[in-house]
Short mmCIF file of C-alpha atoms and ligand atoms in Angstrom, two decimals:
data_model
loop_
_atom_site.label_atom_id
_atom_site.label_comp_id
_atom_site.label_asym_id
_atom_site.label_seq_id
_atom_site.Cartn_x
_atom_site.Cartn_y
_atom_site.Cartn_z
CA MET A 260 97.85 88.65 105.15
CA LYS A 261 98.07 84.95 104.34
CA LYS A 262 99.68 84.52 100.86
CA ILE A 263 98.43 82.20 98.24
CA THR A 264 100.63 80.65 95.63
CA ARG A 265 99.51 78.70 92.50
CA THR A 266 101.58 77.31 89.71
CA ASP A 267 101.60 79.06 86.39
CA GLN A 268 99.47 76.21 85.00
CA GLN A 269 96.86 76.75 87.68
CA TRP A 270 96.64 80.46 87.07
CA ARG A 271 96.27 79.77 83.34
CA GLU A 272 93.38 77.48 84.02
CA GLN A 273 91.64 79.72 86.54
CA LEU A 274 91.94 83.11 84.76
CA THR A 275 90.78 84.34 81.49
CA ASN A 276 93.50 85.28 78.97
CA GLN A 277 93.04 89.00 79.75
CA GLN A 278 93.02 88.47 83.45
CA TYR A 279 96.18 86.32 83.17
CA ARG A 280 97.92 88.94 81.00
CA VAL A 281 97.25 91.73 83.44
CA LEU A 282 97.59 89.92 86.82
CA ARG A 283 100.39 87.49 86.08
CA GLU A 284 102.27 89.33 83.32
CA SER A 285 101.76 92.97 84.50
CA GLY A 286 99.91 93.84 81.33
CA THR A 287 97.76 96.95 80.91
CA GLU A 288 94.38 96.92 79.30
CA ARG A 289 93.69 99.58 76.73
CA ALA A 290 92.18 102.74 78.04
CA PHE A 291 88.42 103.00 78.14
CA THR A 292 88.00 99.24 77.21
CA GLY A 293 87.69 97.79 80.83
CA LYS A 294 84.30 96.81 82.19
CA TYR A 295 84.49 98.87 85.39
CA VAL A 296 85.70 102.24 83.98
CA ASP A 297 82.27 103.91 84.40
CA THR A 298 80.87 101.73 87.12
CA GLU A 299 79.05 103.70 89.83
CA GLU A 300 77.22 101.02 91.80
CA ASP A 301 77.76 100.54 95.56
CA GLY A 302 79.94 97.56 96.36
CA THR A 303 83.40 96.23 96.73
CA TYR A 304 86.13 95.42 94.21
CA VAL A 305 88.02 92.25 94.94
CA CYS A 306 91.04 90.69 93.18
CA ALA A 307 90.01 88.71 90.21
CA GLY A 308 92.80 86.16 91.12
CA CYS A 309 92.10 85.48 94.84
CA ARG A 310 89.03 87.53 95.95
CA ASN A 311 91.06 89.70 98.35
CA GLU A 312 89.11 92.86 99.08
CA LEU A 313 90.91 95.75 97.35
CA PHE A 314 88.76 98.79 96.77
CA SER A 315 85.32 100.24 97.86
CA SER A 316 82.95 101.97 95.49
CA GLU A 317 83.05 104.80 98.07
CA THR A 318 86.59 105.80 96.90
CA LYS A 319 85.97 105.31 93.19
CA TYR A 320 85.87 108.49 91.01
CA HIS A 321 85.92 109.52 87.43
CA SER A 322 89.56 110.48 86.61
CA GLY A 323 89.04 110.61 82.82
CA SER A 324 92.09 108.36 82.53
CA GLY A 325 90.18 105.42 80.99
CA TRP A 326 90.80 103.05 83.85
CA PRO A 327 88.93 102.56 87.11
CA SER A 328 90.36 105.08 89.61
CA PHE A 329 90.19 105.15 93.32
CA TRP A 330 91.49 107.64 95.86
CA ASP A 331 92.17 104.97 98.53
CA VAL A 332 92.54 101.28 99.13
CA ALA A 333 89.82 99.32 101.10
CA SER A 334 92.32 98.17 103.65
CA ARG A 335 95.97 99.20 104.13
CA GLY A 336 97.37 95.66 104.39
CA ASN A 337 95.56 94.22 101.33
CA VAL A 338 97.76 95.78 98.73
CA GLU A 339 101.58 96.18 98.28
CA LEU A 340 103.42 99.00 96.53
CA ARG A 341 106.65 98.62 94.71
CA GLU A 342 108.85 100.62 92.52
CA ASP A 343 108.48 100.11 88.79
CA ASN A 344 111.09 101.50 86.50
CA SER A 345 109.95 99.67 83.42
CA HIS A 346 109.02 101.37 80.02
CA GLY A 347 111.41 104.27 80.83
CA MET A 348 109.06 105.56 83.60
CA ARG A 349 109.37 105.84 87.30
CA ARG A 350 106.04 104.60 88.63
CA VAL A 351 104.75 102.86 91.76
CA GLU A 352 103.08 99.54 91.01
CA VAL A 353 100.21 98.29 93.01
CA ILE A 354 99.94 94.52 93.64
CA CYS A 355 97.59 92.22 95.49
CA ALA A 356 99.13 91.43 98.94
CA LYS A 357 97.51 87.92 98.87
CA CYS A 358 98.31 86.56 95.41
CA HIS A 359 100.90 89.10 94.31
CA GLY A 360 98.92 89.82 91.10
CA HIS A 361 99.55 93.01 89.31
CA LEU A 362 96.69 95.47 89.60
CA GLY A 363 97.89 98.77 88.27
CA HIS A 364 99.78 101.84 89.40
CA VAL A 365 99.35 104.65 91.94
CA PHE A 366 99.90 108.32 91.00
CA ASP A 367 99.92 111.53 93.07
CA ASP A 368 97.44 113.45 90.79
CA GLY A 369 94.33 112.17 92.64
CA PRO A 370 91.56 114.48 94.16
CA GLN A 371 93.20 117.09 96.33
CA ASN A 372 90.21 117.19 98.72
CA LYS A 373 90.76 113.51 99.52
CA THR A 374 94.17 111.70 99.64
CA GLY A 375 95.61 113.32 96.51
CA LEU A 376 96.28 109.74 95.24
CA ARG A 377 94.93 108.08 92.11
CA TYR A 378 94.97 104.31 92.07
CA CYS A 379 94.83 103.47 88.47
CA ILE A 380 93.61 99.89 88.30
CA ASN A 381 92.86 97.55 85.43
CA SER A 382 89.32 96.33 85.29
CA ALA A 383 90.68 92.87 84.35
CA ALA A 384 92.38 92.62 87.76
CA LEU A 385 89.11 93.21 89.53
CA ASP A 386 85.81 91.55 90.18
CA PHE A 387 82.85 93.62 91.51
CA GLU A 388 80.65 92.44 94.37
CA PRO A 389 77.56 94.67 94.49
CA LYS A 390 76.44 95.64 97.97
FE1 LIG B 627 94.89 88.57 94.55
#
């Protein structure tokens, strides 16, 4: 995966405040406030920072968490995982492999008949491209 790098100033110009807060400052949008929580349309979710293809609507499901939830990634190499011990929790952070933007976290309480994983992703980190 070819990485892209931009200066902080460039990111601020390109992204909305909310996108910047999530992608570049690892912020979390409030539950049930994101624009893709309930989306069911067919299509692809790409990174709002760099258009990297991240998740397919085919793996999106209603977790009840208040954030868009997926049980798999679109392509293995397109996201990276890393340990996140902030806020007194042990979590696994999900980041975009191309721009290293923060997307959300992955938990192991996903659908048991699929992967058992729940990728809990901020709407603000995503853009939806309908099929
Ligand atoms: Fe990205």
